[in-house]
Amino acid sequence: MSYGLTVTFHGAAQTVTGSLHVIEHAGRRIVLDCGLYQGARKEAFEINRNPAVDPATVDMIVLSHAHLDHSGNLPSFARRGFKGKVLATPATVDLAELILRDSASLQVRQVELVNRLRAEEHKNLFEPLYDEKDVDTLMRCFQAVPYGAQADLGGGLSLTFLDAGHILGSALSILEVGDGASRARLLYTGDLGRRDSVILRDPAPAGPVEFLIGESTYGDRLHPTVDETRADLQRIIETVTARKSRLIVPAFSVGRVQTLIYHLNQLHHEGRIGTIPIYVDSPLANKATEVFRNHQECYDTEANLFFTAGREPFSFSTLHTVETIADSKKLNTQKGPMIILASSGMCEGGRVLHHLVHGVEDPNNFILLTGYQAANTLGRKLGDGVSPVNILGRPYTVRAKVEKLESLSAHADAKEMVDYFRASAMHPQKAFLVHGEPPQSAALKQTLGQQLGWKDITIPAPGETFAL
Ligand SMILES: [Zn+2]
């Protein structure tokens, strides 16, 4: 049976960035996510600047969550003629504004650097992909849709968001078309979170669907359980306290820092880490924490218990925020023990680099990697035990102990995905796997076929279109 839907995969097809999927029905063009493509600089520059779909022809964009690989090209669409609505949960609207303003200032700074060189060589100058004004234009397009509410997309399509449990505000998108015997549901997972992760509710079962567009980032992997996080943190912090040294934690400003604060708060409350001072040295992270504070509607039962107990999930007596560069530098001369959370998570920039310069050669210190470390990043080199490493143009011998906390992943692993689909009694006529490198997507395809008996699973190539 045909439902008159077509779906085209323009981004995050056989890769993990630049999410962009186009659904067409009855003359309406709906885009699912509008992410920044992140790869080799020149290729990324071209792909982000020349979207595969003309922004002026798009009626609506459904945004699953605020991460840059899902939201980061939205201002570029606003700059290039998009006049429709962007639907997202209230928390995603707030986080996206923060992330996109930060991204806009980065885009402007990067192009200024490139243009300085090009001007010397008398070459034509580039424009930034987008700037702050484009974010202003975009923000006027947002329409907040709470979890569970049904929104009309036009053309006989409707949308419902459910908890995805991935980051604050993250949503599973259910698109519905037709009624009675000709009714069909399509689930777009965006990024699927994990059961029992802190702060957020678990991913909500979506029920049976006819069609699925599912992520496959960790389609070949099993994560350590969430329970191991606090024991690992406690063990490292005990050593740091005894040695009066430093624990440097490179962490993504939005999501990862707040998760760490939450765990540290619980450990502090239970008297398991004493009074060691904890510094969050990232203005973006501190703003993101404010957004987390403002969106209690996203919290799970445990996070809500803080309030009944008269506590707050993201504030406690030994936690301090650092705003100015001067205060950040003061930490370098301050005596330990201390914990410093700073971005970026892969040590590719940001204030964490200065803390590494001052801390990496001391064998008493610890560096704790808390997220995915892409190939060729400083974070990956530290994780792989490379020494010396180059930081801000100088070589440093790595004497600090480097540890990894892999239990904090915000993506479901292969088993968790199978469990989720099973709990939803999902048996789609057709499933598409996106947002994964080819080996991960292929592994998940095999697992879903074997364990759930799914017959029609496609790993679409970029630009491929399907009629449903
Ligand atoms: Zn994400």
Tab-separated table of C-alpha atoms and ligand atoms in Angstrom:
chain	number	residue	atom	x	y	z
A	1	MET	CA	0.000	0.000	0.000
A	2	SER	CA	1.292	3.453	-0.868
A	3	TYR	CA	0.814	6.377	1.509
A	4	GLY	CA	1.964	9.079	-0.944
A	5	LEU	CA	5.046	9.833	1.140
A	6	THR	CA	8.546	10.237	-0.186
A	7	VAL	CA	11.655	10.417	1.932
A	8	THR	CA	15.075	11.601	0.785
A	9	PHE	CA	18.258	11.313	2.830
A	10	HIS	CA	20.494	14.315	2.292
A	11	GLY	CA	22.626	14.263	5.460
A	12	ALA	CA	23.875	11.865	8.127
A	13	ALA	CA	23.510	9.169	5.458
A	14	GLN	CA	26.379	6.710	5.991
A	15	THR	CA	28.024	9.271	8.280
A	16	VAL	CA	27.276	10.878	11.674
A	17	THR	CA	26.962	14.601	11.013
A	18	GLY	CA	24.823	16.991	8.971
A	19	SER	CA	21.477	15.301	9.718
A	20	LEU	CA	18.932	16.329	7.047
A	21	HIS	CA	16.066	14.138	5.851
A	22	VAL	CA	13.262	15.400	3.626
A	23	ILE	CA	9.686	14.108	3.806
A	24	GLU	CA	7.264	15.097	1.041
A	25	HIS	CA	3.527	14.620	1.050
A	26	ALA	CA	0.697	16.324	-0.850
A	27	GLY	CA	2.970	19.128	-2.022
A	28	ARG	CA	4.370	19.846	1.466
A	29	ARG	CA	8.080	19.627	2.092
A	30	ILE	CA	9.080	18.849	5.681
A	31	VAL	CA	12.709	18.612	6.767
A	32	LEU	CA	13.748	16.440	9.725
A	33	ASP	CA	16.764	18.097	11.406
A	34	CYS	CA	19.136	20.542	9.780
A	35	GLY	CA	22.573	19.732	11.128
A	36	LEU	CA	25.996	21.105	10.483
A	37	TYR	CA	28.201	18.822	8.433
A	38	GLN	CA	31.506	18.467	10.274
A	39	GLY	CA	34.415	16.999	8.373
A	40	ALA	CA	37.479	18.090	6.427
A	41	ARG	CA	37.322	21.889	6.479
A	42	LYS	CA	37.021	22.599	2.737
A	43	GLU	CA	34.425	19.880	2.118
A	44	ALA	CA	32.364	20.964	5.152
A	45	PHE	CA	32.526	24.573	3.985
A	46	GLU	CA	31.010	23.628	0.596
A	47	ILE	CA	28.368	21.192	1.897
A	48	ASN	CA	27.023	23.544	4.582
A	49	ARG	CA	26.953	26.504	2.203
A	50	ASN	CA	25.131	24.687	-0.604
A	51	PRO	CA	22.368	22.636	1.049
A	52	ALA	CA	21.030	19.779	-1.083
A	53	VAL	CA	17.516	21.165	-0.664
A	54	ASP	CA	16.650	24.794	-1.456
A	55	PRO	CA	15.743	26.367	1.932
A	56	ALA	CA	13.138	28.621	0.251
A	57	THR	CA	11.128	25.529	-0.799
A	58	VAL	CA	10.928	24.030	2.705
A	59	ASP	CA	7.594	24.455	4.520
A	60	MET	CA	8.596	23.208	7.952
A	61	ILE	CA	11.577	21.872	9.854
A	62	VAL	CA	11.206	19.397	12.718
A	63	LEU	CA	14.164	19.659	15.110
A	64	SER	CA	14.806	16.544	17.218
A	65	HIS	CA	17.306	18.161	19.610
A	66	ALA	CA	19.769	21.018	19.930
A	67	HIS	CA	23.116	19.320	19.197
A	68	LEU	CA	25.014	21.054	16.400
A	69	ASP	CA	25.068	18.000	14.113
A	70	HIS	CA	21.236	18.205	14.120
A	71	SER	CA	20.597	21.971	14.430
A	72	GLY	CA	23.778	23.693	13.254
A	73	ASN	CA	22.753	24.577	9.689
A	74	LEU	CA	19.383	26.130	10.646
A	75	PRO	CA	20.720	29.736	10.642
A	76	SER	CA	22.221	29.043	7.234
A	77	PHE	CA	18.711	28.060	6.019
A	78	ALA	CA	17.334	31.315	7.502
A	79	ARG	CA	20.049	33.237	5.618
A	80	ARG	CA	19.212	31.428	2.382
A	81	GLY	CA	15.470	32.027	2.153
A	82	PHE	CA	13.748	29.628	4.582
A	83	LYS	CA	10.467	31.239	5.680
A	84	GLY	CA	8.653	28.353	7.374
A	85	LYS	CA	8.337	27.182	10.966
A	86	VAL	CA	10.825	25.198	13.036
A	87	LEU	CA	9.076	22.862	15.485
A	88	ALA	CA	10.940	21.771	18.621
A	89	THR	CA	10.253	21.136	22.311
A	90	PRO	CA	10.461	24.220	24.588
A	91	ALA	CA	13.805	23.104	26.102
A	92	THR	CA	15.259	22.477	22.642
A	93	VAL	CA	14.273	25.992	21.545
A	94	ASP	CA	16.253	27.478	24.477
A	95	LEU	CA	19.278	25.193	24.118
A	96	ALA	CA	19.353	25.643	20.327
A	97	GLU	CA	19.473	29.424	20.720
A	98	LEU	CA	22.480	29.105	23.033
A	99	ILE	CA	24.290	26.622	20.808
A	100	LEU	CA	23.552	28.468	17.553
A	101	ARG	CA	24.655	31.877	18.913
A	102	ASP	CA	27.902	30.259	20.044
A	103	SER	CA	28.281	28.610	16.643
A	104	ALA	CA	27.582	31.907	14.818
A	105	SER	CA	30.361	33.706	16.691
A	106	LEU	CA	32.711	30.801	15.912
A	107	GLN	CA	31.764	30.928	12.194
A	108	VAL	CA	32.477	34.669	12.100
A	109	ARG	CA	35.821	34.306	13.911
A	110	GLN	CA	36.967	31.442	11.675
A	111	VAL	CA	36.190	33.344	8.476
A	112	GLU	CA	37.977	36.441	9.806
A	113	LEU	CA	41.118	34.349	10.305
A	114	VAL	CA	40.877	32.809	6.830
A	115	ASN	CA	40.160	36.199	5.254
A	116	ARG	CA	43.210	37.776	6.885
A	117	LEU	CA	45.409	35.336	4.977
A	118	ARG	CA	43.381	35.651	1.773
A	119	ALA	CA	43.612	39.463	1.884
A	120	GLU	CA	47.420	39.201	2.070
A	121	GLU	CA	47.329	36.964	-1.000
A	122	HIS	CA	44.899	39.357	-2.788
A	123	LYS	CA	42.267	36.603	-3.033
A	124	ASN	CA	38.486	37.173	-2.840
A	125	LEU	CA	37.148	37.132	0.720
A	126	PHE	CA	34.630	34.637	2.150
A	127	GLU	CA	31.415	35.389	3.985
A	128	PRO	CA	30.686	33.506	7.205
A	129	LEU	CA	28.264	30.582	6.833
A	130	TYR	CA	25.982	32.621	9.096
A	131	ASP	CA	26.167	35.240	11.791
A	132	GLU	CA	24.263	36.474	14.828
A	133	LYS	CA	21.668	38.292	12.672
A	134	ASP	CA	20.758	35.027	10.920
A	135	VAL	CA	20.216	33.429	14.344
A	136	ASP	CA	17.881	36.365	15.196
A	137	THR	CA	15.916	35.698	11.977
A	138	LEU	CA	15.793	31.985	12.702
A	139	MET	CA	14.631	32.363	16.301
A	140	ARG	CA	11.471	34.107	15.038
A	141	CYS	CA	10.623	30.902	13.084
A	142	PHE	CA	10.583	28.630	16.155
A	143	GLN	CA	7.336	27.164	17.427
A	144	ALA	CA	7.570	25.246	20.707
A	145	VAL	CA	5.679	21.936	20.797
A	146	PRO	CA	5.578	20.210	24.222
A	147	TYR	CA	6.073	16.451	24.572
A	148	GLY	CA	2.854	14.562	23.839
A	149	ALA	CA	1.027	17.434	22.073
A	150	GLN	CA	-0.007	16.951	18.449
A	151	ALA	CA	1.065	19.609	15.924
A	152	ASP	CA	-0.331	20.024	12.419
A	153	LEU	CA	2.331	20.003	9.703
A	154	GLY	CA	-0.157	20.673	6.879
A	155	GLY	CA	-0.741	18.391	3.889
A	156	GLY	CA	-2.512	15.854	6.120
A	157	LEU	CA	0.567	15.243	8.273
A	158	SER	CA	0.761	15.601	12.050
A	159	LEU	CA	3.663	15.469	14.495
A	160	THR	CA	4.004	14.283	18.090
A	161	PHE	CA	7.200	14.533	20.161
A	162	LEU	CA	8.060	11.882	22.771
A	163	ASP	CA	10.981	11.712	25.242
A	164	ALA	CA	14.202	10.558	23.571
A	165	GLY	CA	16.294	10.670	26.779
A	166	HIS	CA	19.387	11.885	24.885
A	167	ILE	CA	19.888	15.520	25.998
A	168	LEU	CA	17.565	18.054	27.615
A	169	GLY	CA	14.601	18.612	25.265
A	170	SER	CA	15.543	15.763	22.912
A	171	ALA	CA	12.584	14.183	21.169
A	172	LEU	CA	11.501	11.200	19.143
A	173	SER	CA	9.335	12.515	16.282
A	174	ILE	CA	6.233	10.591	15.232
A	175	LEU	CA	4.767	11.694	11.933
A	176	GLU	CA	1.273	10.493	11.146
A	177	VAL	CA	-0.505	10.508	7.799
A	178	GLY	CA	-3.997	9.397	6.712
A	179	ASP	CA	-6.657	7.755	8.852
A	180	GLY	CA	-8.455	4.455	9.327
A	181	ALA	CA	-6.981	1.634	7.254
A	182	SER	CA	-4.809	4.092	5.309
A	183	ARG	CA	-3.181	5.557	8.442
A	184	ALA	CA	0.595	5.286	8.704
A	185	ARG	CA	3.068	6.298	11.393
A	186	LEU	CA	6.714	7.116	10.815
A	187	LEU	CA	9.159	7.337	13.714
A	188	TYR	CA	12.302	9.433	13.426
A	189	THR	CA	14.489	8.676	16.435
A	190	GLY	CA	16.835	11.672	16.152
A	191	ASP	CA	19.462	10.519	18.664
A	192	LEU	CA	18.141	7.805	20.969
A	193	GLY	CA	19.223	8.060	24.618
A	194	ARG	CA	19.709	5.368	27.258
A	195	ARG	CA	17.510	3.991	29.978
A	196	ASP	CA	18.442	4.986	33.534
A	197	SER	CA	20.654	7.922	32.582
A	198	VAL	CA	20.424	10.790	35.088
A	199	ILE	CA	18.269	13.963	34.915
A	200	LEU	CA	16.123	12.899	31.940
A	201	ARG	CA	13.252	10.472	31.660
A	202	ASP	CA	13.885	7.241	29.744
A	203	PRO	CA	13.103	7.097	26.007
A	204	ALA	CA	9.301	6.718	25.689
A	205	PRO	CA	8.013	3.637	23.835
A	206	ALA	CA	6.590	4.886	20.523
A	207	GLY	CA	4.370	1.866	19.858
A	208	PRO	CA	4.155	0.093	16.499
A	209	VAL	CA	5.016	2.108	13.388
A	210	GLU	CA	4.901	1.412	9.658
A	211	PHE	CA	8.178	3.238	8.954
A	212	LEU	CA	11.312	3.974	10.923
A	213	ILE	CA	14.251	6.313	10.414
A	214	GLY	CA	16.620	5.244	13.170
A	215	GLU	CA	20.056	6.360	14.304
A	216	SER	CA	22.901	3.844	14.434
A	217	THR	CA	25.844	5.734	15.997
A	218	TYR	CA	26.816	2.880	18.322
A	219	GLY	CA	25.157	0.084	16.330
A	220	ASP	CA	28.130	-2.210	16.937
A	221	ARG	CA	28.886	-1.403	20.555
A	222	LEU	CA	27.925	-2.163	24.165
A	223	HIS	CA	28.478	0.598	26.776
A	224	PRO	CA	29.406	0.060	30.432
A	225	THR	CA	26.337	0.507	32.645
A	226	VAL	CA	25.358	3.923	33.965
A	227	ASP	CA	25.760	2.633	37.574
A	228	GLU	CA	29.550	2.477	37.230
A	229	THR	CA	29.872	6.248	36.759
A	230	ARG	CA	29.746	7.363	40.390
A	231	ALA	CA	32.042	4.621	41.687
A	232	ASP	CA	34.641	5.534	39.031
A	233	LEU	CA	34.376	9.245	39.831
A	234	GLN	CA	34.684	8.605	43.569
A	235	ARG	CA	37.780	6.424	43.128
A	236	ILE	CA	39.613	9.057	41.066
A	237	ILE	CA	38.567	11.945	43.324
A	238	GLU	CA	39.804	10.095	46.443
A	239	THR	CA	43.291	9.825	44.904
A	240	VAL	CA	43.276	13.463	43.750
A	241	THR	CA	42.240	14.571	47.253
A	242	ALA	CA	44.958	12.470	48.934
A	243	ARG	CA	47.609	13.854	46.570
A	244	LYS	CA	46.282	17.440	46.791
A	245	SER	CA	46.441	17.480	42.981
A	246	ARG	CA	44.079	18.317	40.102
A	247	LEU	CA	41.448	16.457	38.194
A	248	ILE	CA	41.008	18.067	34.781
A	249	VAL	CA	37.830	17.034	33.001
A	250	PRO	CA	37.464	18.087	29.356
A	251	ALA	CA	33.705	18.059	28.777
A	252	PHE	CA	31.134	19.204	26.223
A	253	SER	CA	29.476	22.365	27.566
A	254	VAL	CA	25.905	21.345	26.822
A	255	GLY	CA	24.744	18.092	28.364
A	256	ARG	CA	27.939	16.442	29.542
A	257	VAL	CA	28.912	19.161	32.034
A	258	GLN	CA	25.414	19.153	33.545
A	259	THR	CA	25.416	15.344	33.831
A	260	LEU	CA	28.775	15.499	35.633
A	261	ILE	CA	27.553	18.260	37.971
A	262	TYR	CA	24.536	16.107	38.816
A	263	HIS	CA	26.684	13.040	39.647
A	264	LEU	CA	29.163	15.149	41.664
A	265	ASN	CA	26.255	16.728	43.540
A	266	GLN	CA	24.972	13.285	44.548
A	267	LEU	CA	28.454	12.130	45.585
A	268	HIS	CA	28.947	15.310	47.619
A	269	HIS	CA	25.526	14.928	49.256
A	270	GLU	CA	26.324	11.331	50.209
A	271	GLY	CA	29.631	12.470	51.766
A	272	ARG	CA	31.675	10.401	49.301
A	273	ILE	CA	33.973	13.135	47.936
A	274	GLY	CA	34.537	15.406	50.938
A	275	THR	CA	34.848	19.140	50.325
A	276	ILE	CA	37.108	19.181	47.273
A	277	PRO	CA	36.282	22.378	45.301
A	278	ILE	CA	34.796	21.895	41.829
A	279	TYR	CA	35.154	24.629	39.189
A	280	VAL	CA	33.063	24.820	36.024
A	281	ASP	CA	35.293	26.929	33.806
A	282	SER	CA	33.119	27.494	30.733
A	283	PRO	CA	30.752	30.447	30.208
A	284	LEU	CA	28.751	28.416	27.651
A	285	ALA	CA	28.380	25.503	30.075
A	286	ASN	CA	27.235	27.880	32.804
A	287	LYS	CA	24.574	29.340	30.494
A	288	ALA	CA	23.492	25.828	29.496
A	289	THR	CA	23.159	24.906	33.174
A	290	GLU	CA	20.725	27.840	33.524
A	291	VAL	CA	18.623	26.364	30.694
A	292	PHE	CA	18.666	22.994	32.499
A	293	ARG	CA	17.452	24.756	35.675
A	294	ASN	CA	14.590	26.356	33.744
A	295	HIS	CA	13.229	23.134	32.262
A	296	GLN	CA	12.096	20.966	35.121
A	297	GLU	CA	9.370	19.588	32.846
A	298	CYS	CA	12.093	17.398	31.290
A	299	TYR	CA	13.331	15.873	34.567
A	300	ASP	CA	12.882	12.281	35.671
A	301	THR	CA	11.533	11.294	39.090
A	302	GLU	CA	14.964	11.227	40.765
A	303	ALA	CA	15.869	14.733	39.547
A	304	ASN	CA	12.500	16.030	40.755
A	305	LEU	CA	13.171	14.563	44.220
A	306	PHE	CA	15.890	17.184	44.696
A	307	PHE	CA	13.223	19.856	44.959
A	308	THR	CA	11.062	17.959	47.447
A	309	ALA	CA	14.223	17.524	49.536
A	310	GLY	CA	14.902	21.286	49.344
A	311	ARG	CA	18.002	20.845	47.160
A	312	GLU	CA	18.848	21.784	43.603
A	313	PRO	CA	20.281	19.366	41.028
A	314	PHE	CA	22.844	21.852	39.671
A	315	SER	CA	23.936	23.805	42.784
A	316	PHE	CA	25.802	22.694	45.904
A	317	SER	CA	28.250	24.308	48.300
A	318	THR	CA	31.547	23.085	46.772
A	319	LEU	CA	30.576	23.868	43.160
A	320	HIS	CA	31.855	27.156	41.718
A	321	THR	CA	31.366	28.740	38.305
A	322	VAL	CA	34.228	30.569	36.594
A	323	GLU	CA	33.311	33.305	34.122
A	324	THR	CA	36.261	35.610	33.406
A	325	ILE	CA	39.617	34.709	31.843
A	326	ALA	CA	41.331	36.303	34.864
A	327	ASP	CA	39.518	33.940	37.254
A	328	SER	CA	40.277	31.024	34.957
A	329	LYS	CA	43.991	31.861	35.085
A	330	LYS	CA	43.900	32.159	38.885
A	331	LEU	CA	43.156	28.434	39.060
A	332	ASN	CA	46.624	27.746	37.613
A	333	THR	CA	48.363	29.084	40.707
A	334	GLN	CA	45.831	27.836	43.243
A	335	LYS	CA	46.868	24.864	45.399
A	336	GLY	CA	45.057	21.539	45.011
A	337	PRO	CA	43.105	19.446	45.441
A	338	MET	CA	40.550	20.600	42.907
A	339	ILE	CA	38.350	19.466	40.056
A	340	ILE	CA	38.140	21.578	36.900
A	341	LEU	CA	35.440	20.956	34.282
A	342	ALA	CA	36.194	22.843	31.058
A	343	SER	CA	35.450	22.551	27.360
A	344	SER	CA	36.040	21.460	24.720
A	345	GLY	CA	35.260	17.812	25.243
A	346	MET	CA	37.806	16.595	22.672
A	347	CYS	CA	40.445	19.176	23.764
A	348	GLU	CA	40.283	20.867	20.370
A	349	GLY	CA	39.984	24.385	21.801
A	350	GLY	CA	38.575	26.291	24.739
A	351	ARG	CA	39.868	26.898	28.244
A	352	VAL	CA	40.677	23.249	28.911
A	353	LEU	CA	43.843	23.690	26.816
A	354	HIS	CA	45.297	26.162	29.354
A	355	HIS	CA	44.510	23.798	32.208
A	356	LEU	CA	46.199	20.963	30.312
A	357	VAL	CA	49.285	23.135	29.674
A	358	HIS	CA	49.556	23.693	33.437
A	359	GLY	CA	48.586	20.206	34.537
A	360	VAL	CA	49.564	17.555	32.013
A	361	GLU	CA	53.212	17.180	33.098
A	362	ASP	CA	52.464	16.594	36.800
A	363	PRO	CA	52.236	12.830	37.539
A	364	ASN	CA	49.928	13.514	40.501
A	365	ASN	CA	47.199	14.962	38.285
A	366	PHE	CA	44.382	13.148	36.522
A	367	ILE	CA	42.761	13.873	33.162
A	368	LEU	CA	39.326	12.339	32.758
A	369	LEU	CA	37.926	11.962	29.232
A	370	THR	CA	34.140	11.861	29.346
A	371	GLY	CA	32.943	11.482	25.778
A	372	TYR	CA	33.571	10.353	22.242
A	373	GLN	CA	37.047	11.340	21.021
A	374	ALA	CA	37.241	11.695	17.239
A	375	ALA	CA	40.333	10.592	15.329
A	376	ASN	CA	43.229	13.088	15.258
A	377	THR	CA	41.938	15.198	18.178
A	378	LEU	CA	44.105	15.965	21.208
A	379	GLY	CA	41.549	14.104	23.336
A	380	ARG	CA	42.011	10.954	21.240
A	381	LYS	CA	45.804	11.235	21.516
A	382	LEU	CA	45.606	11.575	25.304
A	383	GLY	CA	43.219	8.610	25.427
A	384	ASP	CA	45.572	6.544	23.252
A	385	GLY	CA	48.542	7.265	25.537
A	386	VAL	CA	50.463	9.417	23.038
A	387	SER	CA	53.313	11.457	24.580
A	388	PRO	CA	54.573	14.093	24.065
A	389	VAL	CA	51.500	15.933	22.746
A	390	ASN	CA	51.292	19.367	21.182
A	391	ILE	CA	49.168	21.873	23.094
A	392	LEU	CA	48.849	25.449	21.810
A	393	GLY	CA	51.899	24.955	19.618
A	394	ARG	CA	54.310	23.456	22.200
A	395	PRO	CA	55.154	19.833	23.041
A	396	TYR	CA	54.316	18.537	26.532
A	397	THR	CA	55.190	15.201	28.111
A	398	VAL	CA	52.050	13.493	29.390
A	399	ARG	CA	52.757	12.468	32.979
A	400	ALA	CA	49.265	12.984	34.399
A	401	LYS	CA	47.156	9.811	34.568
A	402	VAL	CA	44.552	9.698	31.819
A	403	GLU	CA	41.272	7.874	32.483
A	404	LYS	CA	38.102	7.431	30.434
A	405	LEU	CA	34.511	7.476	31.631
A	406	GLU	CA	32.674	5.673	28.858
A	407	SER	CA	29.530	5.015	30.884
A	408	LEU	CA	28.355	8.599	30.260
A	409	SER	CA	27.468	8.043	26.602
A	410	ALA	CA	24.175	9.736	25.683
A	411	HIS	CA	23.461	7.286	22.841
A	412	ALA	CA	21.789	3.909	23.199
A	413	ASP	CA	24.114	1.026	22.311
A	414	ALA	CA	23.093	-1.931	20.121
A	415	LYS	CA	21.410	-3.880	22.931
A	416	GLU	CA	19.600	-0.813	24.272
A	417	MET	CA	18.246	-0.081	20.794
A	418	VAL	CA	16.957	-3.627	20.384
A	419	ASP	CA	15.394	-3.444	23.868
A	420	TYR	CA	13.749	-0.129	23.006
A	421	PHE	CA	12.239	-1.396	19.746
A	422	ARG	CA	11.083	-4.586	21.451
A	423	ALA	CA	9.391	-2.631	24.266
A	424	SER	CA	7.591	-0.595	21.603
A	425	ALA	CA	6.431	-3.795	19.825
A	426	MET	CA	7.937	-2.259	16.720
A	427	HIS	CA	7.946	-4.183	13.485
A	428	PRO	CA	8.157	-1.618	10.663
A	429	GLN	CA	7.367	-2.454	7.031
A	430	LYS	CA	10.474	-0.520	6.145
A	431	ALA	CA	13.333	0.773	8.299
A	432	PHE	CA	16.140	3.145	7.366
A	433	LEU	CA	19.340	3.373	9.380
A	434	VAL	CA	21.083	6.758	9.397
A	435	HIS	CA	23.548	8.689	11.608
A	436	GLY	CA	26.202	5.990	11.681
A	437	GLU	CA	29.476	5.117	9.968
A	438	PRO	CA	28.878	2.205	7.540
A	439	PRO	CA	30.299	-0.569	9.824
A	440	GLN	CA	28.091	0.538	12.755
A	441	SER	CA	24.947	0.774	10.597
A	442	ALA	CA	25.671	-2.619	9.003
A	443	ALA	CA	26.160	-4.240	12.415
A	444	LEU	CA	22.858	-2.823	13.694
A	445	LYS	CA	21.051	-3.937	10.524
A	446	GLN	CA	22.236	-7.476	11.135
A	447	THR	CA	21.299	-7.381	14.834
A	448	LEU	CA	17.779	-6.036	14.138
A	449	GLY	CA	17.237	-8.662	11.449
A	450	GLN	CA	18.414	-11.515	13.686
A	451	GLN	CA	16.858	-10.491	16.999
A	452	LEU	CA	13.634	-8.782	15.917
A	453	GLY	CA	13.033	-10.448	12.548
A	454	TRP	CA	12.912	-7.149	10.652
A	455	LYS	CA	13.059	-7.914	6.932
A	456	ASP	CA	13.324	-4.597	5.103
A	457	ILE	CA	16.207	-2.512	6.470
A	458	THR	CA	18.021	-0.011	4.250
A	459	ILE	CA	21.166	2.009	4.880
A	460	PRO	CA	20.451	4.863	2.468
A	461	ALA	CA	23.173	6.550	0.427
A	462	PRO	CA	23.340	10.360	0.422
A	463	GLY	CA	20.648	11.765	-1.890
A	464	GLU	CA	18.689	8.509	-2.167
A	465	THR	CA	14.872	8.828	-2.368
A	466	PHE	CA	12.201	6.273	-1.428
A	467	ALA	CA	8.459	6.245	-2.075
A	468	LEU	CA	6.430	4.964	0.884
B	1	ZN	ZN	22.813	14.387	19.727
